[in-house]
């Protein structure tokens, strides 16, 4: 039998919201060492990014690095949205690294803005 680390079952939260007329699913899972966020209108993970904080020395304003692991690398709005989500989480004390998966039909700025807003209002941290 597989030896599961403490923290299983993984704390999870799911909901859907209408974002610019499109049903958007939000799934949060809290693992011991990181958070997984899947935000999709496509029923698939879409672009997969990791985010890490560079706040190694208790900097007043830590910076965040977003790396695309798979998917659209030429979509700066996706990375910006991911960074905003991490910054918002950090501002309320959640410093865990995140894997953020985003799949949208439209990458318009207003879509990204509403997604970031939804996560800041309703999340797992």
mmCIF file of C-alpha atoms in Angstrom:
data_model
loop_
_atom_site.group_PDB
_atom_site.id
_atom_site.type_symbol
_atom_site.label_atom_id
_atom_site.label_comp_id
_atom_site.label_asym_id
_atom_site.label_seq_id
_atom_site.Cartn_x
_atom_site.Cartn_y
_atom_site.Cartn_z
ATOM 1 C CA UNK A 1 0.000 0.000 0.000
ATOM 2 C CA UNK A 2 1.192 3.501 -0.758
ATOM 3 C CA UNK A 3 2.230 5.498 2.294
ATOM 4 C CA UNK A 4 0.365 8.801 2.024
ATOM 5 C CA UNK A 5 1.916 11.866 3.557
ATOM 6 C CA UNK A 6 0.046 13.641 6.360
ATOM 7 C CA UNK A 7 -2.564 16.009 5.022
ATOM 8 C CA UNK A 8 -4.589 13.518 3.009
ATOM 9 C CA UNK A 9 -7.318 13.798 2.029
ATOM 10 C CA UNK A 10 -6.158 16.983 0.380
ATOM 11 C CA UNK A 11 -8.213 20.023 1.327
ATOM 12 C CA UNK A 12 -10.148 20.975 -1.784
ATOM 13 C CA UNK A 13 -12.622 23.647 -2.813
ATOM 14 C CA UNK A 14 -14.597 23.897 -6.044
ATOM 15 C CA UNK A 15 -17.037 26.403 -7.465
ATOM 16 C CA UNK A 16 -18.168 27.923 -10.743
ATOM 17 C CA UNK A 17 -18.706 31.545 -11.705
ATOM 18 C CA UNK A 18 -19.921 33.356 -14.752
ATOM 19 C CA UNK A 19 -16.979 35.311 -16.188
ATOM 20 C CA UNK A 20 -17.949 37.520 -19.120
ATOM 21 C CA UNK A 21 -20.844 35.223 -19.959
ATOM 22 C CA UNK A 22 -18.817 31.995 -19.818
ATOM 23 C CA UNK A 23 -19.122 29.360 -17.069
ATOM 24 C CA UNK A 24 -15.733 29.197 -15.388
ATOM 25 C CA UNK A 25 -14.741 26.424 -12.991
ATOM 26 C CA UNK A 26 -12.430 27.068 -10.054
ATOM 27 C CA UNK A 27 -10.712 24.197 -8.258
ATOM 28 C CA UNK A 28 -8.308 24.690 -5.349
ATOM 29 C CA UNK A 29 -6.301 21.890 -3.709
ATOM 30 C CA UNK A 30 -3.983 22.483 -0.757
ATOM 31 C CA UNK A 31 -1.033 20.091 -0.614
ATOM 32 C CA UNK A 32 1.547 20.223 2.158
ATOM 33 C CA UNK A 33 4.156 22.067 0.121
ATOM 34 C CA UNK A 34 2.095 23.929 -2.492
ATOM 35 C CA UNK A 35 -1.328 24.924 -3.716
ATOM 36 C CA UNK A 36 -2.898 23.785 -6.955
ATOM 37 C CA UNK A 37 -5.384 26.091 -8.683
ATOM 38 C CA UNK A 38 -7.226 25.041 -11.818
ATOM 39 C CA UNK A 39 -9.304 27.778 -13.401
ATOM 40 C CA UNK A 40 -10.901 26.707 -16.640
ATOM 41 C CA UNK A 41 -13.638 27.402 -19.146
ATOM 42 C CA UNK A 42 -12.480 24.491 -21.297
ATOM 43 C CA UNK A 43 -12.806 21.517 -18.955
ATOM 44 C CA UNK A 44 -9.027 21.097 -19.239
ATOM 45 C CA UNK A 45 -5.987 22.449 -17.418
ATOM 46 C CA UNK A 46 -4.874 24.701 -20.281
ATOM 47 C CA UNK A 47 -1.641 26.543 -19.546
ATOM 48 C CA UNK A 48 0.222 25.228 -16.492
ATOM 49 C CA UNK A 49 2.357 27.700 -14.531
ATOM 50 C CA UNK A 50 4.344 27.592 -11.332
ATOM 51 C CA UNK A 51 4.796 30.609 -9.124
ATOM 52 C CA UNK A 52 7.432 31.145 -6.479
ATOM 53 C CA UNK A 53 8.145 34.012 -4.146
ATOM 54 C CA UNK A 54 11.586 35.544 -4.118
ATOM 55 C CA UNK A 55 11.093 36.804 -0.556
ATOM 56 C CA UNK A 56 14.171 35.046 0.760
ATOM 57 C CA UNK A 57 15.276 37.832 3.097
ATOM 58 C CA UNK A 58 11.984 39.199 4.406
ATOM 59 C CA UNK A 59 11.962 41.831 1.693
ATOM 60 C CA UNK A 60 9.419 44.603 2.142
ATOM 61 C CA UNK A 61 7.920 43.847 -1.256
ATOM 62 C CA UNK A 62 8.713 40.317 -2.380
ATOM 63 C CA UNK A 63 8.729 39.613 -6.086
ATOM 64 C CA UNK A 64 7.124 36.600 -7.713
ATOM 65 C CA UNK A 65 8.421 34.504 -10.541
ATOM 66 C CA UNK A 66 5.934 32.812 -12.847
ATOM 67 C CA UNK A 67 7.154 30.006 -15.085
ATOM 68 C CA UNK A 68 5.088 28.359 -17.816
ATOM 69 C CA UNK A 69 5.562 24.581 -17.606
ATOM 70 C CA UNK A 70 3.206 23.679 -20.428
ATOM 71 C CA UNK A 71 0.881 25.526 -22.767
ATOM 72 C CA UNK A 72 0.844 29.090 -24.077
ATOM 73 C CA UNK A 73 4.183 30.776 -23.471
ATOM 74 C CA UNK A 74 3.329 33.872 -25.493
ATOM 75 C CA UNK A 75 0.380 34.955 -23.352
ATOM 76 C CA UNK A 76 1.652 37.585 -20.886
ATOM 77 C CA UNK A 77 -1.854 38.230 -19.504
ATOM 78 C CA UNK A 78 -2.022 34.667 -18.181
ATOM 79 C CA UNK A 79 1.268 35.118 -16.327
ATOM 80 C CA UNK A 80 0.157 38.516 -15.058
ATOM 81 C CA UNK A 81 -3.098 37.043 -13.727
ATOM 82 C CA UNK A 82 -1.180 34.212 -12.032
ATOM 83 C CA UNK A 83 1.204 36.709 -10.432
ATOM 84 C CA UNK A 84 -1.716 38.827 -9.170
ATOM 85 C CA UNK A 85 -3.324 35.762 -7.593
ATOM 86 C CA UNK A 86 -0.084 34.942 -5.764
ATOM 87 C CA UNK A 87 0.405 38.560 -4.652
ATOM 88 C CA UNK A 88 -3.163 38.702 -3.321
ATOM 89 C CA UNK A 89 -2.650 35.437 -1.434
ATOM 90 C CA UNK A 90 0.658 36.650 0.018
ATOM 91 C CA UNK A 91 -0.967 39.892 1.163
ATOM 92 C CA UNK A 92 -3.175 37.823 3.491
ATOM 93 C CA UNK A 93 -0.324 35.584 4.653
ATOM 94 C CA UNK A 94 -0.420 32.658 2.213
ATOM 95 C CA UNK A 95 3.158 32.254 0.982
ATOM 96 C CA UNK A 96 3.001 28.704 -0.378
ATOM 97 C CA UNK A 97 4.230 28.156 -3.935
ATOM 98 C CA UNK A 98 1.406 27.539 -6.402
ATOM 99 C CA UNK A 99 0.766 25.584 -9.537
ATOM 100 C CA UNK A 100 -1.829 27.551 -11.472
ATOM 101 C CA UNK A 101 -3.569 26.054 -14.488
ATOM 102 C CA UNK A 102 -5.650 28.377 -16.647
ATOM 103 C CA UNK A 103 -7.785 27.488 -19.645
ATOM 104 C CA UNK A 104 -9.842 30.320 -21.124
ATOM 105 C CA UNK A 105 -11.759 30.792 -24.348
ATOM 106 C CA UNK A 106 -10.739 34.446 -24.386
ATOM 107 C CA UNK A 107 -7.649 36.065 -22.855
ATOM 108 C CA UNK A 108 -9.121 39.563 -22.743
ATOM 109 C CA UNK A 109 -7.927 41.804 -19.880
ATOM 110 C CA UNK A 110 -11.456 41.965 -18.428
ATOM 111 C CA UNK A 111 -11.620 38.157 -18.233
ATOM 112 C CA UNK A 112 -8.298 38.056 -16.364
ATOM 113 C CA UNK A 113 -9.407 40.855 -14.038
ATOM 114 C CA UNK A 114 -12.637 39.061 -13.104
ATOM 115 C CA UNK A 115 -10.810 35.762 -12.573
ATOM 116 C CA UNK A 116 -8.288 37.398 -10.222
ATOM 117 C CA UNK A 117 -11.178 39.092 -8.390
ATOM 118 C CA UNK A 118 -13.068 35.803 -8.030
ATOM 119 C CA UNK A 119 -10.020 34.065 -6.549
ATOM 120 C CA UNK A 120 -9.373 36.918 -4.110
ATOM 121 C CA UNK A 121 -13.001 36.721 -2.907
ATOM 122 C CA UNK A 122 -13.385 32.957 -2.737
ATOM 123 C CA UNK A 123 -10.353 30.762 -2.135
ATOM 124 C CA UNK A 124 -8.818 28.137 0.129
ATOM 125 C CA UNK A 125 -6.423 30.322 2.118
#
